[in-house]
CSV table of C-alpha atoms in Angstrom, one decimal:
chain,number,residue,atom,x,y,z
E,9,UNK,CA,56.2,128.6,14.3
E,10,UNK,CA,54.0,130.0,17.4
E,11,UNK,CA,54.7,129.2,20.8
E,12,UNK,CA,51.3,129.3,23.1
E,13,UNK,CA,52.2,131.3,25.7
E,14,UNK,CA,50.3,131.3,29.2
E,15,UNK,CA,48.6,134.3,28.3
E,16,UNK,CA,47.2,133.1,25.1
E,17,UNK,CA,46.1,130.2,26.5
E,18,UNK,CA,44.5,131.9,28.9
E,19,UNK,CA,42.8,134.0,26.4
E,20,UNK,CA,42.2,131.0,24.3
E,21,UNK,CA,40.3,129.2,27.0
E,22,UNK,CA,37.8,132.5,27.6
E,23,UNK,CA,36.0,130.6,23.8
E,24,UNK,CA,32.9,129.2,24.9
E,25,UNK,CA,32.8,125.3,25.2
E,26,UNK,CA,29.5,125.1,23.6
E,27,UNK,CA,26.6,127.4,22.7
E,28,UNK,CA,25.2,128.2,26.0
E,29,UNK,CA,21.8,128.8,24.5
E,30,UNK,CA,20.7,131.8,26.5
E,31,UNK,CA,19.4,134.3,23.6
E,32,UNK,CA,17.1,131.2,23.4
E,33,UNK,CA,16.2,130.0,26.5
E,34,UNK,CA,15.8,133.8,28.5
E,35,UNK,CA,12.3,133.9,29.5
E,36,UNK,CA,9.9,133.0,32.8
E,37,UNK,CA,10.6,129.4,32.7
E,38,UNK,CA,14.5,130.0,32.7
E,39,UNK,CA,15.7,129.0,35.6
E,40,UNK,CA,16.4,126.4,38.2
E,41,UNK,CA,13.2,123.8,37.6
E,42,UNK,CA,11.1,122.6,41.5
E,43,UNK,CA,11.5,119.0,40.4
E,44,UNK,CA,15.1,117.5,41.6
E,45,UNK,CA,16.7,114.7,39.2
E,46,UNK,CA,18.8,112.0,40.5
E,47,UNK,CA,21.2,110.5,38.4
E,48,UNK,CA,23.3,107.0,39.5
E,49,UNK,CA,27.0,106.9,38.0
E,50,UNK,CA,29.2,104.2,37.8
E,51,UNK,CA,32.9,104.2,36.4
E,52,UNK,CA,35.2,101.6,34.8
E,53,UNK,CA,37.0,101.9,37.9
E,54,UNK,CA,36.4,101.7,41.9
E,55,UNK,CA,37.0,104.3,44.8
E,56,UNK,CA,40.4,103.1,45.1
E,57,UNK,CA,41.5,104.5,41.6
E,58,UNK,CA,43.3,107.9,41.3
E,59,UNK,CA,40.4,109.2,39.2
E,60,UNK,CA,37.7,108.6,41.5
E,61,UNK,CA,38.7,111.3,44.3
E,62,UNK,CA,40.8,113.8,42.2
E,63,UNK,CA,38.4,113.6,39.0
E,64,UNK,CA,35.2,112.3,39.5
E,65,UNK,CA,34.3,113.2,42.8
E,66,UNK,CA,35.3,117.2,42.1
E,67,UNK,CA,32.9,117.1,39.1
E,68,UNK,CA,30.0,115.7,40.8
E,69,UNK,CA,30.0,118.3,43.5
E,70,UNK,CA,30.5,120.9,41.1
E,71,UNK,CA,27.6,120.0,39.6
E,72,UNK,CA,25.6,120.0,42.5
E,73,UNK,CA,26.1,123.3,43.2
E,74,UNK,CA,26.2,125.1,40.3
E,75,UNK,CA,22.7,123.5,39.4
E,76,UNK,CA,22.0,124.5,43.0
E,77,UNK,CA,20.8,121.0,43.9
E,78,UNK,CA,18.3,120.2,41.0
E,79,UNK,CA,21.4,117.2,40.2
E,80,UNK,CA,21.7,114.9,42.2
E,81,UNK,CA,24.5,112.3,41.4
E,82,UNK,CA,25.0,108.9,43.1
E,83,UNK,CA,28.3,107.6,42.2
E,84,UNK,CA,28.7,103.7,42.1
E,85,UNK,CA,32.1,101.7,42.2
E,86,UNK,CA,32.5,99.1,38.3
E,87,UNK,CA,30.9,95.9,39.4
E,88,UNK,CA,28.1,97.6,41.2
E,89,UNK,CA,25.5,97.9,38.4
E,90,UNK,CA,27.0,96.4,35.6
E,91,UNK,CA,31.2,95.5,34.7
E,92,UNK,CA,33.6,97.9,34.1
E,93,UNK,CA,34.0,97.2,30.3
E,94,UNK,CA,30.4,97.7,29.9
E,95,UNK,CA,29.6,100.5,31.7
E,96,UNK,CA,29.8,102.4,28.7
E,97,UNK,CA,27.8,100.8,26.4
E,98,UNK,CA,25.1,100.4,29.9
E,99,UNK,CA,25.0,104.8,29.9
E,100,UNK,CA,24.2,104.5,26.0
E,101,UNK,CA,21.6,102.4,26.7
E,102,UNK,CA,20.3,104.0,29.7
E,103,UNK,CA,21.0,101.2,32.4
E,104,UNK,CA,22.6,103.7,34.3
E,105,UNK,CA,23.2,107.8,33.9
E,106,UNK,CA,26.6,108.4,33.3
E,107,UNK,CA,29.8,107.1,33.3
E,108,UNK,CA,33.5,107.8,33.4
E,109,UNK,CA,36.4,106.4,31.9
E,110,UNK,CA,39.5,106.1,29.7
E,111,UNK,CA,39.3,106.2,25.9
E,112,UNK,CA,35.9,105.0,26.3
E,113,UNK,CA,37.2,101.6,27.4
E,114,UNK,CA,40.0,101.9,24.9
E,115,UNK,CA,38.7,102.6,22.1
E,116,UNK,CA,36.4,99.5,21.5
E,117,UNK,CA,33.1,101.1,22.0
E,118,UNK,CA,33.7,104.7,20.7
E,119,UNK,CA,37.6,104.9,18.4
E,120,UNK,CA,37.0,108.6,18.8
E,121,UNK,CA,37.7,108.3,23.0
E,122,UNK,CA,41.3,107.8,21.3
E,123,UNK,CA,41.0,111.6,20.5
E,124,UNK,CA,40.1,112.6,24.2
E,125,UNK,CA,42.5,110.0,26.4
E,126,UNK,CA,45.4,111.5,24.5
E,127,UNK,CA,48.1,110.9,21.9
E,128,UNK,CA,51.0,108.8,22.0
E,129,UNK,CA,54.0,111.9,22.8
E,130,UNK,CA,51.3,114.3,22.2
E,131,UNK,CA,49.9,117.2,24.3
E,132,UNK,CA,52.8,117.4,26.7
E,133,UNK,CA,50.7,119.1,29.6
E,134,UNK,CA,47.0,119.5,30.6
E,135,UNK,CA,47.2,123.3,29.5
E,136,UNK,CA,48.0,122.3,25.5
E,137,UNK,CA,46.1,119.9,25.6
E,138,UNK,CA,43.4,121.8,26.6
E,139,UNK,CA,44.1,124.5,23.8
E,140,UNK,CA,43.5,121.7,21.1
E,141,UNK,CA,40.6,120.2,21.8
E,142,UNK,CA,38.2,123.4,23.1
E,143,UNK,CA,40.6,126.7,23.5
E,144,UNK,CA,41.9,127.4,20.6
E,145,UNK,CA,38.9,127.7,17.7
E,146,UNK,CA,41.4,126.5,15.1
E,147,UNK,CA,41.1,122.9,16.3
E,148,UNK,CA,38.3,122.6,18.3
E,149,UNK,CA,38.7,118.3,18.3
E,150,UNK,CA,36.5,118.1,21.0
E,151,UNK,CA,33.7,118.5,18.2
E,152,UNK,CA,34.6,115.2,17.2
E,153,UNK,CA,34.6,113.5,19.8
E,154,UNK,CA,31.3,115.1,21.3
E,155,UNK,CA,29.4,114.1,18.1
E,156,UNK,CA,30.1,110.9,18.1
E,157,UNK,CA,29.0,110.5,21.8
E,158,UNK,CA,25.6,111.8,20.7
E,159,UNK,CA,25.3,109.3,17.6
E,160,UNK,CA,25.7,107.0,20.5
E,161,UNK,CA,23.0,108.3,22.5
E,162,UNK,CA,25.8,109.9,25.2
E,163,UNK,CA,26.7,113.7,26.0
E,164,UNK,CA,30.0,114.2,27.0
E,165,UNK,CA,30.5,116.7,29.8
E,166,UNK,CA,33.6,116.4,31.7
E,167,UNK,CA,36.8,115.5,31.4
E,168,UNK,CA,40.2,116.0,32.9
E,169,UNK,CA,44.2,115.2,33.0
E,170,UNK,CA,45.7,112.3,35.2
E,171,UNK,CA,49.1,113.4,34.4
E,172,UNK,CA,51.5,111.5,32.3
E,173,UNK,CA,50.6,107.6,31.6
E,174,UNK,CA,54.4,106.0,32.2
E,175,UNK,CA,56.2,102.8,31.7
E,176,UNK,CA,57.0,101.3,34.9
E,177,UNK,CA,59.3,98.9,34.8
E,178,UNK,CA,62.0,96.4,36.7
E,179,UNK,CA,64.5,97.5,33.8
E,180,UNK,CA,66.3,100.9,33.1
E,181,UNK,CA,65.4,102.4,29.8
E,182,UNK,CA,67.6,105.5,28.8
E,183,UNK,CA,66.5,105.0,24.8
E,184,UNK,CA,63.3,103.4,22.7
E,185,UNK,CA,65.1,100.5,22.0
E,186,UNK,CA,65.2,99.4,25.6
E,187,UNK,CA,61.5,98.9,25.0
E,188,UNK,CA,62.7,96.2,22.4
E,189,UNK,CA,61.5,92.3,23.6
E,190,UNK,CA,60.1,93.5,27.2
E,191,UNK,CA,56.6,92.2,28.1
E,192,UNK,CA,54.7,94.8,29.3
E,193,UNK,CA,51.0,95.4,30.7
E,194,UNK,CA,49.6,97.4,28.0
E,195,UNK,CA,46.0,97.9,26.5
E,196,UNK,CA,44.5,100.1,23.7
E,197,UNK,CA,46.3,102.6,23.3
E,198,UNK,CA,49.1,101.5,25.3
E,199,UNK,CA,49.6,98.1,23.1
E,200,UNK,CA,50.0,100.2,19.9
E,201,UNK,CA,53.0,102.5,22.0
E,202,UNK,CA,54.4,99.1,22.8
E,203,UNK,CA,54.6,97.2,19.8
E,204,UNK,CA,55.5,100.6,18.0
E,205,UNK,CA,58.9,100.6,20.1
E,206,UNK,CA,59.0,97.0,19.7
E,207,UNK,CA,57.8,95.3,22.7
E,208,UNK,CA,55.4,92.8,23.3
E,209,UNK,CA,52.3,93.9,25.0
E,210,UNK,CA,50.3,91.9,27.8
E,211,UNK,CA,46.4,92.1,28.0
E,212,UNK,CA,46.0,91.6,31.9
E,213,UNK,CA,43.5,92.7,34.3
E,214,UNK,CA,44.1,95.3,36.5
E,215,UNK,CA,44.2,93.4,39.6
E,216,UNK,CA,46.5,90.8,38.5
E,217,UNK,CA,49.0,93.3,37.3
E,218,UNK,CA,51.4,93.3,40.5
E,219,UNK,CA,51.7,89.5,40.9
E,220,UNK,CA,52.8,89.4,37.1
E,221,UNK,CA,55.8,91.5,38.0
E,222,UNK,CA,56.7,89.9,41.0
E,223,UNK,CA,57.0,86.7,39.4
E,224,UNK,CA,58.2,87.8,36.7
E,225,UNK,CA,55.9,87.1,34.1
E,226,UNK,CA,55.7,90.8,32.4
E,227,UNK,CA,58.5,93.1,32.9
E,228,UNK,CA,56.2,96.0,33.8
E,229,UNK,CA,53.2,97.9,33.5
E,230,UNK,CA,51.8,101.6,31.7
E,231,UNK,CA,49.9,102.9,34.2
E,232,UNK,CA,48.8,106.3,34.8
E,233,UNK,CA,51.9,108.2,37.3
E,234,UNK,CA,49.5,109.1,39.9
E,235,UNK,CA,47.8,105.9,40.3
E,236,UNK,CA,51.1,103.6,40.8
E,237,UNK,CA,50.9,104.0,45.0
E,238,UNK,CA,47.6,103.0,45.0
E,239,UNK,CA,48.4,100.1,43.4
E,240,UNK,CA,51.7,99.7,44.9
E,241,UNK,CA,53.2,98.9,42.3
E,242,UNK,CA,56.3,100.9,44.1
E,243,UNK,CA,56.5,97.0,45.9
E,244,UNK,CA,57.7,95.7,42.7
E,245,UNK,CA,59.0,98.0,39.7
E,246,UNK,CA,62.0,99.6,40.1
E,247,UNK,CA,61.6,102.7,37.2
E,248,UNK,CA,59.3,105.6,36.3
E,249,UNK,CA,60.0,106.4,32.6
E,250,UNK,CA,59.1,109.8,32.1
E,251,UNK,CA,57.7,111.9,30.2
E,252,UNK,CA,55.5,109.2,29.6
E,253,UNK,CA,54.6,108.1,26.7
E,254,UNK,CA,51.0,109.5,26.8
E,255,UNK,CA,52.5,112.8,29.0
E,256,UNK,CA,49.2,114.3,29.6
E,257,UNK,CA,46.7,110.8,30.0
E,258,UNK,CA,43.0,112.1,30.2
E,259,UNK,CA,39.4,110.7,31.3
E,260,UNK,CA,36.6,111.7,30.0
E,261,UNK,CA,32.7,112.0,31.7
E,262,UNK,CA,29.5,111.3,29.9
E,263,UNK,CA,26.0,111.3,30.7
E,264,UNK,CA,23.2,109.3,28.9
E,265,UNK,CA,21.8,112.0,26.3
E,266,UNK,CA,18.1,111.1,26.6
E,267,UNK,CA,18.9,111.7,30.1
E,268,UNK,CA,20.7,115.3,29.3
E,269,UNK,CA,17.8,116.1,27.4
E,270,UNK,CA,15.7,115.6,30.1
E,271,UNK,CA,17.0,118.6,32.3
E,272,UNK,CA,15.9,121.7,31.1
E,273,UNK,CA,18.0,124.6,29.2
E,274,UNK,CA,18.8,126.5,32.9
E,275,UNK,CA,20.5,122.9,34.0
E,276,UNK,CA,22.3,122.1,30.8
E,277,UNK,CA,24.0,125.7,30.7
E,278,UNK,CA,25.3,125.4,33.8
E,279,UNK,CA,26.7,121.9,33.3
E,280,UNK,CA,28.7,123.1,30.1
E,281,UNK,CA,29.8,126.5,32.2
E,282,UNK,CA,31.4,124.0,34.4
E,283,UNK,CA,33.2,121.8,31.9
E,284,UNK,CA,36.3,124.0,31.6
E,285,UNK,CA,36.7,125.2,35.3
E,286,UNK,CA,36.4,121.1,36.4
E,287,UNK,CA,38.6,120.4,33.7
E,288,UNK,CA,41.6,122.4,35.3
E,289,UNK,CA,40.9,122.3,38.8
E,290,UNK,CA,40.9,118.1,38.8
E,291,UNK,CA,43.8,118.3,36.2
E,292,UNK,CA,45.7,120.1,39.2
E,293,UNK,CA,44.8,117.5,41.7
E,294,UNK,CA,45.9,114.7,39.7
E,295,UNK,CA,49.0,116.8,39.1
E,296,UNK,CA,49.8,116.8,43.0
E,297,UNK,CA,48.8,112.8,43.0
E,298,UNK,CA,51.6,112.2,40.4
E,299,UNK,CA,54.1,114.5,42.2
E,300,UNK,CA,53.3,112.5,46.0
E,301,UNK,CA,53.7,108.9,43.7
E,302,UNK,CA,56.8,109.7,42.2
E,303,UNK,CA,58.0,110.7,45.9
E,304,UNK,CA,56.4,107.6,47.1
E,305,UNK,CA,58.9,105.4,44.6
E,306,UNK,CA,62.1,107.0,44.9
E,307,UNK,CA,61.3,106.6,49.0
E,308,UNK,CA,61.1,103.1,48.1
E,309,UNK,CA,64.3,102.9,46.7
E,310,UNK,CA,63.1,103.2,42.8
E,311,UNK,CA,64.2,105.9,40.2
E,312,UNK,CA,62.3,108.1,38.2
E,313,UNK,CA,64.5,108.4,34.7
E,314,UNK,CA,63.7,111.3,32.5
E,315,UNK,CA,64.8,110.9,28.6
E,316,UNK,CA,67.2,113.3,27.5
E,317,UNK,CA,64.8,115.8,25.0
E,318,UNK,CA,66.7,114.3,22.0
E,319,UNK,CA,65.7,110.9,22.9
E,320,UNK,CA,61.7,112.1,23.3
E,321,UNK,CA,62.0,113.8,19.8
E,322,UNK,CA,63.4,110.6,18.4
E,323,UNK,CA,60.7,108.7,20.1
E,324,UNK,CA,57.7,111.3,19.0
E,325,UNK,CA,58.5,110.6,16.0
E,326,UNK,CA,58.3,107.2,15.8
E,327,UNK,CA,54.9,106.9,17.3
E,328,UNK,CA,53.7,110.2,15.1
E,329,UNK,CA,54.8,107.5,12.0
E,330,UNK,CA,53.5,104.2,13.3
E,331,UNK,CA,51.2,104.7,16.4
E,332,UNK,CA,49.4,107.8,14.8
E,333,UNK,CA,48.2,106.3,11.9
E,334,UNK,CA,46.5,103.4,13.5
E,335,UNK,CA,44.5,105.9,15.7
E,336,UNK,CA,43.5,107.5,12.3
E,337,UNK,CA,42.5,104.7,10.6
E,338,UNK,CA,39.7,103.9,13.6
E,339,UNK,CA,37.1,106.2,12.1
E,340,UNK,CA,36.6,109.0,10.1
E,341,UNK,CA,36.4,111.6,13.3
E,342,UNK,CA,39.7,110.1,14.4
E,343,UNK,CA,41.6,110.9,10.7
E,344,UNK,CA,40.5,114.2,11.3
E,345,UNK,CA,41.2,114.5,14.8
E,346,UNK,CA,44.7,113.3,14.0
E,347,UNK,CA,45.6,115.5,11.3
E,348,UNK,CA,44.5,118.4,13.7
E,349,UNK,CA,46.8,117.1,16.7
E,350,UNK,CA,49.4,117.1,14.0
E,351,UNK,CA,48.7,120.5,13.0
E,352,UNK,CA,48.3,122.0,16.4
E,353,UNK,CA,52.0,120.2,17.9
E,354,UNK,CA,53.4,121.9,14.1
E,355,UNK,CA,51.5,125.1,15.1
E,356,UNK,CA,53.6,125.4,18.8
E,357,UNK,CA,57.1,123.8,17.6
E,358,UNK,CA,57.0,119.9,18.4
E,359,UNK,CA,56.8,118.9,15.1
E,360,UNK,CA,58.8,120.0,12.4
């Protein structure tokens, strides 16, 4: 069994994202257009969430510039335009431009977001999980997950790690079956983690997370790592579980693809050439956010635990048996997508 080395990687991520189009497009009219188009974003999430500043905001001037100002891009906090949970389905129908979020809200609007947010003890870092979804031509699962954003009228076009998405929690957990009985905050994704290592999972709004754990009514939250200051849920948990169990949690960017369509070939190239160099500069910011978090916790008198390796092999496994196959059963893009994360974790020695 291979083991991607950084140089591979770095050779793997030198494949081209998409077709750029330029054998096509070369001609007089190739270029930056005179008119400029404004696009409004919003979000399921607020300026106050991790992935606003070190994700979102990156992309958007990145965009700006490399289209050399023919983009313009408003960005608008959830609640602004339309809710959170339906900012989504608003960019496919062309209430607003674009939109950013997790799993596509989970799942519920587009299973094959499931792909892109990341798998339950999957990708263990932002560079592998780069490699299976665009790097690497022998799994290329971003293809899935792109075509079923434009079956539903989106185009996705960014995307980038928050770090690990943890258990934190007023309880030590030093195996899986700690996990056994506790409530926990948990949605999408995260419920199927939780009930997989036998817990019971908690459907709560974000805001109303941190007065559940003080009073006790959940015994914690999954949250993404670098995001638990800005909640401060430091206040009330008392643990960090890493390596998560989602160790490299990502959020994905689309734009309404009647709206993509609308820029010509010059703007659209430049867009994709900026997919991959967002994708790792914002993965690195989010990486510093979860390294000041964790500080921010153990300065507040909590612990970060890290399982021993055999405990995360033993806990892999379990949610590649039970978690896995509830992914896959979402849609046919997502039985796909899963048996390629299975072969690609095989393919650099996670998987037996």
């Amino acid at each position: 069994m291979k083991k991607i080395t950084n140089g591979l990687v770095a050779g793997l991520f030198a494949v081209s994202l998409v077709a750029p189009g330029l054998a096509l497009a070369k001609g007089a009219d190739y270029g930056p257009p005179k008119k400029v188009t404004k696009w409004v974003f919003q979000p399921c999430f607020d300026s106050s969430d991790a992935g606003w500043g070190s994700g979102l905001v990156p992309w958007v001037k990145a965009v700006e510039e490399a289209t050399k100002g023919t983009v313009k891009i408003k960005l608008e906090p959830a609640g602004a335009i339309t809710s959170g949970s339906e900012a989504f389905a608003a960019t496919a129908a062309g209430m607003v431009d674009g939109y950013a979020g997790w799993a596509t809200v989970y799942g519920g609007d587009m299973p094959e977001g499931f792909l892109a947010f990341g798998m339950a003890m999957g990708a263990n870092n932002y560079r592998d999980a780069w490699a299976a979804m665009w790097g690497d031509p022998k799994y290329r699962i971003g293809d899935i997950i792109q075509k079923a954003a434009n079956d539903r009228n989106l185009q996705w076009v960014g995307w980038t790690s928050q770090g690990p998405n943890a258990a934190f929690t007023t309880y030590p957990v030093a195996k899986m079956e700690d996990f056994q009985g506790k409530k926990m905050r948990a949605g999408g994704p995260q419920a199927l983690f939780h009930q997989a290592m036998g817990g019971s999972p908690v459907s709560l709004n974000a805001g109303d997370i941190y007065t559940a754990i003080k009073l006790g009514t959940i015994d914690g939250t999954y949250w993404d790592t670098g995001g638990i200051d800005d909640m401060a849920f430091q206040e009330v948990i008392k643990y960090a579980v890493m390596p998560g169990w989602c160790p490299s949690q990502h959020q994905e960017i689309y734009v309404n693809l009647d709206q993509w369509n609308a820029l010509n070939q010059w703007q659209r190239d430049r867009i994709n050439e900026i997919f991959e160099s967002t994708y790792f500069e914002t993965s690195r910011l989010h990486a510093q956010g979860v390294t000041h978090a964790l500080q921010v916790l153990t300065e507040a008198g909590g612990e970060v635990i890290h399982l021993p390796e055999e405990e995360v092999k033993r806990i892999r496994q379990v949610s590649i048996e039970k978690v896995w196959p509830q992914v896959a059963a979402k849609s046919e893009g997502n039985k796909k997508g899963v048996e390629l994360w299975t072969e690609f974790l095989k393919d650099i020695g996670e998987l037996e």
